[in-house]
């Protein structure tokens, strides 16, 4: 018992890596994930027995490890991944949250969902086919979402006789393309997910390769969860006013720090009002502290009794993001219904939700060749495009390039609450005071 407790304690103390897998249909993505889980001893006995039973019923000689991640019945019947399958596992060196995303073009939105919070993306390529349109599409999505690390896993090397030349040509082509997109780090690894080459254990069939296995790279890649040096941001989630005999005048502003560090005595600004004050206290888990940092959930106490409510953003007075009602951003449309120019939507940014109007859709991006289609008029499911949105109230958005947390937002259908699109903010447009927009008389959406 003591040994297992010690092991659990060791694992819980390790860093966390969130990563997503992507690849074209039949590139072996689910097999890679299954092999990774199986060979790292992260599969429960009953799970493996279930896979063995299903595999045997299909006449297979060995367990089909892809079934460990293809959980939906439709996926198993079609032999493809449809939904984003999340898996949690750990080794002695690191904990992992894995998002196995679909490879088919019609599920691009699912890849966006899985990769939006990823620190690393594994892009699979079939060694027989090389870099294809879908490979470039996945690289482009990873670049758009600012995924800091990309692994190119050249799979099915056993089917090309483990030839170094094949791997080198694919790695060179992909690396050049991804670098043009601005992907900061690319690591190419030749593997055979079916045979287990270079997934967890080094391959005896590719002695010409001296790099890490997939698992070794996942365990050692630098992951910076230290956002304390970033722009400090606290979206207010709740205003605490107990008004009890013990705390008659207590007024605290609670929320989870999105980035950066807050200190007692620091001057802060509340957005969008622009009112300033000074931090007089920080409560963390019922105790007073002098310093708090992301991702801690805290309550701030301020020197002045100013009007603050849910959705406001507390920031250091010397580091305020621009506030605007006009937002230009890149969005991935995830709903089955289209997004049209002139459409009324809700925009949710951190803890704030405001009414908005889609004023313009300047372009739609074709991920195959990164060509821009000007003024498409609307976006449909899986489209990625630029939009200009005007909000009913000013919002304080960072650039997505600076902060994936406070630079992202959702567009929501006000009728039924359906998520329409996931947005990544670019540079904010002029505020209403600088450039007045014509009012639109339509059921209280006038702004």
CSV table of C-alpha atoms in Angstrom, one decimal:
chain,number,residue,atom,x,y,z
A,1,UNK,CA,0.0,0.0,0.0
A,2,UNK,CA,2.8,2.4,0.9
A,3,UNK,CA,4.5,1.8,-2.5
A,4,UNK,CA,1.4,2.6,-4.5
A,5,UNK,CA,0.7,5.7,-2.4
A,6,UNK,CA,4.3,6.9,-3.0
A,7,UNK,CA,3.9,6.3,-6.7
A,8,UNK,CA,0.7,8.2,-6.8
A,9,UNK,CA,2.3,11.1,-5.0
A,10,UNK,CA,5.2,11.2,-7.4
A,11,UNK,CA,2.9,11.2,-10.4
A,12,UNK,CA,0.7,13.9,-9.0
A,13,UNK,CA,3.7,16.1,-8.5
A,14,UNK,CA,4.8,15.9,-12.1
A,15,UNK,CA,3.9,18.5,-14.8
A,16,UNK,CA,0.8,18.2,-17.0
A,17,UNK,CA,1.0,18.1,-20.8
A,18,UNK,CA,-2.2,18.6,-22.9
A,19,UNK,CA,-1.7,17.3,-26.4
A,20,UNK,CA,-3.9,16.5,-29.4
A,21,UNK,CA,-3.5,14.0,-32.2
A,22,UNK,CA,-4.6,14.8,-35.8
A,23,UNK,CA,-4.2,13.0,-39.1
A,24,UNK,CA,-6.0,11.9,-42.2
A,25,UNK,CA,-8.4,9.0,-42.2
A,26,UNK,CA,-6.6,5.6,-42.1
A,27,UNK,CA,-3.3,7.2,-41.1
A,28,UNK,CA,-3.3,5.1,-38.0
A,29,UNK,CA,-4.1,7.8,-35.4
A,30,UNK,CA,-6.3,5.7,-33.1
A,31,UNK,CA,-3.8,2.9,-33.4
A,32,UNK,CA,-1.0,5.2,-32.3
A,33,UNK,CA,-3.0,6.4,-29.3
A,34,UNK,CA,-3.9,2.8,-28.4
A,35,UNK,CA,-0.3,1.7,-28.7
A,36,UNK,CA,0.8,4.6,-26.6
A,37,UNK,CA,-1.7,3.7,-23.9
A,38,UNK,CA,-1.0,0.0,-24.1
A,39,UNK,CA,2.8,0.1,-24.1
A,40,UNK,CA,2.9,2.7,-21.3
A,41,UNK,CA,0.8,0.4,-19.1
A,42,UNK,CA,-2.0,2.9,-19.0
A,43,UNK,CA,-4.9,0.5,-20.0
A,44,UNK,CA,-7.0,-1.2,-17.4
A,45,UNK,CA,-7.4,-5.0,-17.6
A,46,UNK,CA,-11.1,-4.9,-18.3
A,47,UNK,CA,-10.6,-2.4,-21.1
A,48,UNK,CA,-8.0,-4.6,-22.7
A,49,UNK,CA,-10.2,-7.7,-22.3
A,50,UNK,CA,-13.1,-5.9,-24.0
A,51,UNK,CA,-10.8,-4.9,-26.9
A,52,UNK,CA,-9.5,-8.5,-27.2
A,53,UNK,CA,-13.1,-9.8,-27.3
A,54,UNK,CA,-14.2,-7.4,-30.0
A,55,UNK,CA,-11.0,-8.0,-32.0
A,56,UNK,CA,-11.5,-11.8,-31.8
A,57,UNK,CA,-15.1,-11.5,-33.0
A,58,UNK,CA,-13.8,-9.8,-36.1
A,59,UNK,CA,-11.3,-12.6,-36.8
A,60,UNK,CA,-8.2,-10.6,-35.8
A,61,UNK,CA,-5.2,-12.4,-34.6
A,62,UNK,CA,-4.1,-9.6,-32.2
A,63,UNK,CA,-6.0,-6.9,-30.3
A,64,UNK,CA,-7.0,-3.9,-32.4
A,65,UNK,CA,-5.6,-1.2,-30.2
A,66,UNK,CA,-7.5,1.5,-32.1
A,67,UNK,CA,-10.6,0.3,-30.3
A,68,UNK,CA,-9.2,1.8,-27.1
A,69,UNK,CA,-10.0,5.3,-28.4
A,70,UNK,CA,-12.7,4.7,-30.9
A,71,UNK,CA,-15.5,4.7,-28.3
A,72,UNK,CA,-18.6,5.6,-30.3
A,73,UNK,CA,-20.5,2.7,-32.0
A,74,UNK,CA,-20.5,4.7,-35.3
A,75,UNK,CA,-16.8,5.1,-35.1
A,76,UNK,CA,-16.2,1.3,-34.6
A,77,UNK,CA,-18.6,0.5,-37.4
A,78,UNK,CA,-17.0,2.9,-39.9
A,79,UNK,CA,-13.4,2.5,-38.7
A,80,UNK,CA,-13.0,6.3,-38.3
A,81,UNK,CA,-12.8,8.8,-35.4
A,82,UNK,CA,-15.7,11.1,-35.3
A,83,UNK,CA,-15.8,12.7,-31.9
A,84,UNK,CA,-13.0,14.1,-29.8
A,85,UNK,CA,-12.0,11.3,-27.5
A,86,UNK,CA,-10.2,12.5,-24.3
A,87,UNK,CA,-7.9,10.2,-22.4
A,88,UNK,CA,-6.1,10.7,-19.2
A,89,UNK,CA,-2.9,8.8,-18.3
A,90,UNK,CA,0.3,9.3,-16.5
A,91,UNK,CA,3.9,8.0,-16.4
A,92,UNK,CA,6.5,8.4,-13.7
A,93,UNK,CA,7.7,11.6,-15.4
A,94,UNK,CA,4.5,13.4,-16.5
A,95,UNK,CA,0.7,13.5,-16.5
A,96,UNK,CA,-1.2,13.7,-19.8
A,97,UNK,CA,-4.5,14.8,-21.2
A,98,UNK,CA,-4.9,13.5,-24.7
A,99,UNK,CA,-7.4,14.7,-27.2
A,100,UNK,CA,-7.8,12.3,-30.1
A,101,UNK,CA,-9.3,14.4,-32.8
A,102,UNK,CA,-11.1,13.4,-36.1
A,103,UNK,CA,-9.1,13.3,-39.3
A,104,UNK,CA,-11.9,13.7,-41.8
A,105,UNK,CA,-12.3,17.2,-43.4
A,106,UNK,CA,-15.9,17.4,-42.3
A,107,UNK,CA,-14.8,17.3,-38.7
A,108,UNK,CA,-12.3,20.1,-38.8
A,109,UNK,CA,-14.3,21.9,-36.1
A,110,UNK,CA,-13.7,18.9,-33.8
A,111,UNK,CA,-9.9,19.3,-34.2
A,112,UNK,CA,-10.2,23.0,-33.4
A,113,UNK,CA,-12.0,22.0,-30.1
A,114,UNK,CA,-9.3,19.4,-29.2
A,115,UNK,CA,-6.3,21.5,-30.1
A,116,UNK,CA,-7.6,24.8,-28.6
A,117,UNK,CA,-6.1,24.1,-25.2
A,118,UNK,CA,-3.2,21.8,-26.4
A,119,UNK,CA,0.4,22.5,-25.6
A,120,UNK,CA,1.4,20.1,-28.3
A,121,UNK,CA,-0.1,18.6,-31.5
A,122,UNK,CA,0.9,15.2,-33.0
A,123,UNK,CA,0.2,15.2,-36.7
A,124,UNK,CA,0.3,11.8,-38.4
A,125,UNK,CA,1.3,11.1,-41.9
A,126,UNK,CA,1.1,7.8,-43.8
A,127,UNK,CA,4.6,7.2,-45.0
A,128,UNK,CA,3.2,5.8,-48.3
A,129,UNK,CA,1.2,9.0,-49.1
A,130,UNK,CA,3.4,11.7,-47.7
A,131,UNK,CA,2.2,15.2,-47.0
A,132,UNK,CA,-1.3,15.6,-48.4
A,133,UNK,CA,-4.0,18.4,-48.3
A,134,UNK,CA,-5.4,17.2,-45.0
A,135,UNK,CA,-1.9,17.2,-43.5
A,136,UNK,CA,-1.4,20.9,-44.5
A,137,UNK,CA,-4.9,21.6,-43.1
A,138,UNK,CA,-4.0,20.2,-39.7
A,139,UNK,CA,-0.7,22.1,-39.7
A,140,UNK,CA,-2.6,25.3,-40.5
A,141,UNK,CA,-5.1,24.7,-37.7
A,142,UNK,CA,-2.3,24.1,-35.2
A,143,UNK,CA,-0.7,27.4,-36.3
A,144,UNK,CA,-3.9,29.3,-36.1
A,145,UNK,CA,-4.5,28.0,-32.6
A,146,UNK,CA,-0.9,28.9,-31.6
A,147,UNK,CA,0.0,25.4,-30.5
A,148,UNK,CA,3.6,25.8,-29.4
A,149,UNK,CA,4.9,22.3,-30.2
A,150,UNK,CA,4.1,20.1,-33.2
A,151,UNK,CA,5.2,16.5,-33.7
A,152,UNK,CA,5.2,15.0,-37.1
A,153,UNK,CA,4.7,11.3,-36.7
A,154,UNK,CA,5.5,9.5,-40.0
A,155,UNK,CA,3.5,6.3,-39.5
A,156,UNK,CA,3.5,3.0,-41.3
A,157,UNK,CA,7.2,3.0,-41.8
A,158,UNK,CA,7.0,-0.8,-41.9
A,159,UNK,CA,5.1,-0.6,-45.2
A,160,UNK,CA,8.0,1.3,-46.8
A,161,UNK,CA,10.7,-1.0,-45.6
A,162,UNK,CA,11.8,1.5,-42.9
A,163,UNK,CA,13.6,3.5,-45.5
A,164,UNK,CA,15.3,6.6,-44.2
A,165,UNK,CA,15.0,8.5,-47.5
A,166,UNK,CA,11.1,8.3,-47.4
A,167,UNK,CA,11.1,9.7,-43.8
A,168,UNK,CA,13.6,12.4,-44.6
A,169,UNK,CA,11.7,13.7,-47.7
A,170,UNK,CA,8.4,13.8,-45.8
A,171,UNK,CA,10.0,15.5,-42.8
A,172,UNK,CA,11.6,18.2,-44.9
A,173,UNK,CA,8.4,19.0,-46.8
A,174,UNK,CA,6.3,19.2,-43.7
A,175,UNK,CA,8.8,21.2,-41.7
A,176,UNK,CA,9.2,23.8,-44.5
A,177,UNK,CA,5.4,24.2,-44.7
A,178,UNK,CA,4.8,24.4,-41.0
A,179,UNK,CA,7.7,26.9,-40.5
A,180,UNK,CA,6.1,29.2,-43.1
A,181,UNK,CA,2.9,29.1,-41.0
A,182,UNK,CA,4.8,30.2,-37.9
A,183,UNK,CA,4.8,27.0,-36.0
A,184,UNK,CA,7.7,27.6,-33.5
A,185,UNK,CA,8.9,24.0,-33.0
A,186,UNK,CA,8.6,20.9,-35.1
A,187,UNK,CA,9.9,17.4,-34.2
A,188,UNK,CA,9.7,14.6,-36.8
A,189,UNK,CA,9.6,11.0,-35.6
A,190,UNK,CA,9.4,7.8,-37.8
A,191,UNK,CA,7.1,5.3,-36.3
A,192,UNK,CA,5.0,2.2,-36.9
A,193,UNK,CA,2.0,2.3,-34.6
A,194,UNK,CA,0.9,-1.2,-35.5
A,195,UNK,CA,4.3,-2.7,-34.7
A,196,UNK,CA,5.2,-0.4,-31.9
A,197,UNK,CA,8.3,1.1,-33.5
A,198,UNK,CA,9.4,4.3,-31.8
A,199,UNK,CA,6.1,4.8,-30.0
A,200,UNK,CA,7.2,3.9,-26.5
A,201,UNK,CA,10.2,1.7,-27.2
A,202,UNK,CA,13.0,2.5,-29.7
A,203,UNK,CA,12.9,0.7,-33.0
A,204,UNK,CA,15.4,-2.0,-33.9
A,205,UNK,CA,14.4,-1.6,-37.5
A,206,UNK,CA,15.4,2.1,-37.8
A,207,UNK,CA,18.9,2.3,-36.4
A,208,UNK,CA,19.5,5.3,-38.6
A,209,UNK,CA,17.2,7.4,-36.4
A,210,UNK,CA,18.8,8.7,-33.2
A,211,UNK,CA,16.0,10.9,-31.9
A,212,UNK,CA,13.4,10.3,-29.1
A,213,UNK,CA,10.4,8.0,-29.2
A,214,UNK,CA,7.0,9.6,-29.2
A,215,UNK,CA,6.5,8.9,-25.4
A,216,UNK,CA,10.0,10.1,-24.6
A,217,UNK,CA,9.4,13.4,-26.4
A,218,UNK,CA,6.0,13.8,-24.7
A,219,UNK,CA,7.7,13.3,-21.4
A,220,UNK,CA,10.5,15.7,-21.9
A,221,UNK,CA,9.2,18.5,-24.2
A,222,UNK,CA,9.4,21.8,-22.3
A,223,UNK,CA,5.9,22.9,-21.2
A,224,UNK,CA,5.5,26.4,-19.8
A,225,UNK,CA,2.5,26.5,-17.6
A,226,UNK,CA,4.1,29.5,-15.8
A,227,UNK,CA,1.9,32.3,-17.0
A,228,UNK,CA,3.0,34.5,-14.1
A,229,UNK,CA,5.0,36.7,-16.4
A,230,UNK,CA,2.1,37.3,-18.8
A,231,UNK,CA,-0.3,40.2,-18.7
A,232,UNK,CA,-2.2,39.9,-15.4
A,233,UNK,CA,-5.9,39.4,-15.9
A,234,UNK,CA,-8.7,38.5,-13.4
A,235,UNK,CA,-12.2,38.1,-15.0
A,236,UNK,CA,-14.7,38.7,-12.2
A,237,UNK,CA,-17.0,35.8,-11.7
A,238,UNK,CA,-18.8,36.7,-8.5
A,239,UNK,CA,-19.1,39.6,-6.1
A,240,UNK,CA,-19.0,38.4,-2.5
A,241,UNK,CA,-20.9,40.4,0.1
A,242,UNK,CA,-21.8,38.3,3.1
A,243,UNK,CA,-23.2,41.2,5.2
A,244,UNK,CA,-23.0,39.2,8.3
A,245,UNK,CA,-22.2,40.3,11.9
A,246,UNK,CA,-18.7,38.9,11.4
A,247,UNK,CA,-18.1,40.5,8.0
A,248,UNK,CA,-20.5,43.5,7.8
A,249,UNK,CA,-18.5,45.5,5.3
A,250,UNK,CA,-16.8,42.7,3.4
A,251,UNK,CA,-16.9,43.2,-0.4
A,252,UNK,CA,-14.7,40.9,-2.5
A,253,UNK,CA,-14.3,40.2,-6.2
A,254,UNK,CA,-13.9,36.5,-6.9
A,255,UNK,CA,-12.6,34.7,-10.0
A,256,UNK,CA,-9.9,32.6,-11.4
A,257,UNK,CA,-6.7,34.4,-12.5
A,258,UNK,CA,-6.5,34.0,-16.3
A,259,UNK,CA,-2.8,35.0,-16.4
A,260,UNK,CA,-0.1,36.9,-14.5
A,261,UNK,CA,0.3,37.8,-10.9
A,262,UNK,CA,-1.5,40.1,-8.4
A,263,UNK,CA,0.0,41.6,-5.3
A,264,UNK,CA,-1.4,43.4,-2.3
A,265,UNK,CA,-0.7,47.1,-2.7
A,266,UNK,CA,-0.8,47.0,-6.5
A,267,UNK,CA,-2.8,49.6,-8.4
A,268,UNK,CA,-5.4,48.0,-10.6
A,269,UNK,CA,-8.0,49.1,-13.2
A,270,UNK,CA,-11.4,47.7,-13.7
A,271,UNK,CA,-12.6,47.3,-17.3
A,272,UNK,CA,-14.6,48.3,-19.2
A,273,UNK,CA,-15.4,51.2,-16.8
A,274,UNK,CA,-11.7,52.3,-16.4
A,275,UNK,CA,-12.1,53.0,-12.7
A,276,UNK,CA,-8.9,52.5,-10.6
A,277,UNK,CA,-8.2,51.3,-7.1
A,278,UNK,CA,-5.6,49.5,-5.0
A,279,UNK,CA,-5.5,45.9,-3.8
A,280,UNK,CA,-5.8,45.9,0.0
A,281,UNK,CA,-6.1,42.1,0.4
A,282,UNK,CA,-6.2,38.8,-1.4
A,283,UNK,CA,-8.1,35.8,0.0
A,284,UNK,CA,-7.0,32.3,-1.2
A,285,UNK,CA,-8.8,29.2,0.1
A,286,UNK,CA,-10.0,31.1,3.2
A,287,UNK,CA,-6.6,32.6,4.0
A,288,UNK,CA,-5.1,36.0,3.4
A,289,UNK,CA,-2.0,36.0,1.1
A,290,UNK,CA,0.2,38.8,-0.3
A,291,UNK,CA,0.6,37.3,-3.8
A,292,UNK,CA,-1.5,35.2,-6.1
A,293,UNK,CA,-0.9,33.9,-9.6
A,294,UNK,CA,-2.6,31.9,-12.4
A,295,UNK,CA,-4.5,29.6,-12.3
A,296,UNK,CA,-5.4,30.2,-8.7
A,297,UNK,CA,-9.0,31.1,-7.8
A,298,UNK,CA,-9.0,34.1,-5.4
A,299,UNK,CA,-11.0,37.0,-4.0
A,300,UNK,CA,-9.6,40.5,-4.3
A,301,UNK,CA,-10.3,43.3,-1.8
A,302,UNK,CA,-10.0,46.8,-3.1
A,303,UNK,CA,-9.3,50.1,-1.4
A,304,UNK,CA,-12.3,51.9,-3.0
A,305,UNK,CA,-16.0,50.9,-3.1
A,306,UNK,CA,-16.5,51.0,-6.8
A,307,UNK,CA,-19.1,49.5,-9.0
A,308,UNK,CA,-17.8,46.0,-10.2
A,309,UNK,CA,-19.9,43.1,-11.3
A,310,UNK,CA,-19.6,39.7,-13.0
A,311,UNK,CA,-17.9,40.0,-16.4
A,312,UNK,CA,-15.7,43.0,-15.5
A,313,UNK,CA,-11.9,42.5,-15.9
A,314,UNK,CA,-9.4,43.5,-13.2
A,315,UNK,CA,-5.9,44.3,-14.6
A,316,UNK,CA,-2.8,46.1,-13.5
A,317,UNK,CA,-3.2,49.9,-14.1
A,318,UNK,CA,0.0,50.0,-16.1
A,319,UNK,CA,-0.9,47.0,-18.3
A,320,UNK,CA,-4.4,47.5,-19.7
A,321,UNK,CA,-5.7,45.9,-22.9
A,322,UNK,CA,-7.5,48.0,-25.5
A,323,UNK,CA,-11.3,48.3,-24.9
A,324,UNK,CA,-13.5,48.4,-27.9
A,325,UNK,CA,-17.0,47.6,-29.3
A,326,UNK,CA,-15.5,46.7,-32.7
A,327,UNK,CA,-13.7,43.4,-32.9
A,328,UNK,CA,-11.9,41.8,-35.8
A,329,UNK,CA,-11.0,38.1,-35.3
A,330,UNK,CA,-10.5,34.8,-36.9
A,331,UNK,CA,-13.3,32.3,-36.2
A,332,UNK,CA,-13.9,28.7,-36.7
A,333,UNK,CA,-17.6,28.0,-37.4
A,334,UNK,CA,-18.7,25.0,-35.4
A,335,UNK,CA,-22.5,25.0,-35.8
A,336,UNK,CA,-24.5,23.2,-38.5
A,337,UNK,CA,-26.4,26.5,-39.3
A,338,UNK,CA,-24.4,29.2,-41.1
A,339,UNK,CA,-23.1,32.5,-39.7
A,340,UNK,CA,-24.3,35.4,-41.9
A,341,UNK,CA,-23.5,39.1,-42.2
A,342,UNK,CA,-26.0,41.1,-40.1
A,343,UNK,CA,-26.8,38.2,-37.8
A,344,UNK,CA,-27.5,38.9,-34.1
A,345,UNK,CA,-25.4,36.9,-31.7
A,346,UNK,CA,-24.2,36.8,-28.2
A,347,UNK,CA,-20.4,37.1,-27.6
A,348,UNK,CA,-19.0,35.4,-24.6
A,349,UNK,CA,-15.5,36.5,-23.5
A,350,UNK,CA,-14.2,35.1,-20.2
A,351,UNK,CA,-17.1,35.7,-17.7
A,352,UNK,CA,-18.8,38.4,-19.7
A,353,UNK,CA,-21.6,37.8,-22.3
A,354,UNK,CA,-22.8,40.7,-24.4
A,355,UNK,CA,-25.1,41.2,-27.4
A,356,UNK,CA,-23.4,41.6,-30.8
A,357,UNK,CA,-23.9,41.9,-34.5
A,358,UNK,CA,-21.8,40.3,-37.3
A,359,UNK,CA,-21.0,43.4,-39.3
A,360,UNK,CA,-18.8,41.9,-41.9
A,361,UNK,CA,-17.2,38.6,-43.0
A,362,UNK,CA,-14.1,39.9,-44.9
A,363,UNK,CA,-12.7,36.6,-46.0
A,364,UNK,CA,-12.9,32.8,-45.7
A,365,UNK,CA,-9.7,30.8,-45.5
A,366,UNK,CA,-9.1,27.6,-47.5
A,367,UNK,CA,-6.8,25.6,-45.3
A,368,UNK,CA,-5.6,23.3,-48.2
A,369,UNK,CA,-3.6,26.1,-49.8
A,370,UNK,CA,-4.2,29.1,-47.4
A,371,UNK,CA,-6.0,31.0,-50.1
A,372,UNK,CA,-8.4,33.8,-49.0
A,373,UNK,CA,-11.9,34.0,-50.5
A,374,UNK,CA,-13.0,37.7,-50.1
A,375,UNK,CA,-16.5,38.6,-48.9
A,376,UNK,CA,-18.0,35.1,-48.7
A,377,UNK,CA,-21.1,36.6,-47.1
A,378,UNK,CA,-21.4,33.7,-44.6
A,379,UNK,CA,-19.5,30.9,-43.0
A,380,UNK,CA,-20.8,27.3,-42.7
A,381,UNK,CA,-19.7,24.3,-40.6
A,382,UNK,CA,-16.0,23.8,-40.4
A,383,UNK,CA,-15.2,27.1,-42.2
A,384,UNK,CA,-12.5,29.3,-40.8
A,385,UNK,CA,-12.7,33.0,-41.7
A,386,UNK,CA,-12.3,36.6,-40.6
A,387,UNK,CA,-15.2,38.4,-39.1
A,388,UNK,CA,-15.9,41.9,-37.9
A,389,UNK,CA,-18.3,42.1,-34.9
A,390,UNK,CA,-19.8,45.0,-33.1
A,391,UNK,CA,-20.8,44.5,-29.5
A,392,UNK,CA,-23.4,46.3,-27.4
A,393,UNK,CA,-20.9,47.1,-24.7
A,394,UNK,CA,-17.1,47.7,-24.7
A,395,UNK,CA,-14.9,44.6,-24.3
A,396,UNK,CA,-11.3,44.3,-23.2
A,397,UNK,CA,-9.7,41.6,-25.4
A,398,UNK,CA,-6.1,40.8,-25.6
A,399,UNK,CA,-4.7,39.6,-28.9
A,400,UNK,CA,-4.9,35.8,-29.2
A,401,UNK,CA,-1.2,35.8,-30.1
A,402,UNK,CA,-0.5,37.3,-26.6
A,403,UNK,CA,-3.0,35.3,-24.6
A,404,UNK,CA,-5.0,32.2,-25.6
A,405,UNK,CA,-7.2,32.7,-22.5
A,406,UNK,CA,-8.2,36.3,-22.7
A,407,UNK,CA,-7.8,36.6,-26.5
A,408,UNK,CA,-10.5,34.0,-27.3
A,409,UNK,CA,-14.3,34.2,-27.3
A,410,UNK,CA,-17.4,32.3,-28.4
A,411,UNK,CA,-20.3,33.5,-30.7
A,412,UNK,CA,-23.6,32.1,-29.4
A,413,UNK,CA,-27.1,31.8,-30.9
A,414,UNK,CA,-29.3,34.0,-28.6
A,415,UNK,CA,-32.4,31.9,-29.5
A,416,UNK,CA,-31.2,28.6,-28.1
A,417,UNK,CA,-27.7,29.0,-26.7
A,418,UNK,CA,-26.0,27.0,-29.4
A,419,UNK,CA,-22.3,27.8,-29.9
A,420,UNK,CA,-21.9,29.1,-33.4
A,421,UNK,CA,-18.2,29.9,-33.6
A,422,UNK,CA,-15.0,30.0,-31.7
A,423,UNK,CA,-13.0,33.2,-32.1
A,424,UNK,CA,-9.4,34.3,-31.8
A,425,UNK,CA,-9.2,38.0,-31.5
A,426,UNK,CA,-6.9,40.1,-33.6
A,427,UNK,CA,-6.2,43.8,-33.2
A,428,UNK,CA,-9.3,45.7,-31.9
A,429,UNK,CA,-10.9,48.3,-34.1
A,430,UNK,CA,-11.6,51.9,-33.2
A,431,UNK,CA,-14.0,52.5,-30.3
A,432,UNK,CA,-17.4,53.9,-30.8
A,433,UNK,CA,-16.2,57.3,-29.6
A,434,UNK,CA,-13.7,57.5,-32.4
A,435,UNK,CA,-15.8,56.0,-35.1
A,436,UNK,CA,-19.6,56.1,-34.7
A,437,UNK,CA,-21.5,53.2,-36.3
A,438,UNK,CA,-25.1,53.6,-37.6
A,439,UNK,CA,-27.8,52.3,-35.3
A,440,UNK,CA,-29.9,49.3,-36.3
A,441,UNK,CA,-33.5,49.5,-35.1
A,442,UNK,CA,-34.4,45.8,-34.3
A,443,UNK,CA,-35.7,44.6,-31.1
A,444,UNK,CA,-33.3,46.1,-28.7
A,445,UNK,CA,-30.2,45.3,-30.6
A,446,UNK,CA,-29.4,49.0,-31.3
A,447,UNK,CA,-25.8,49.8,-30.8
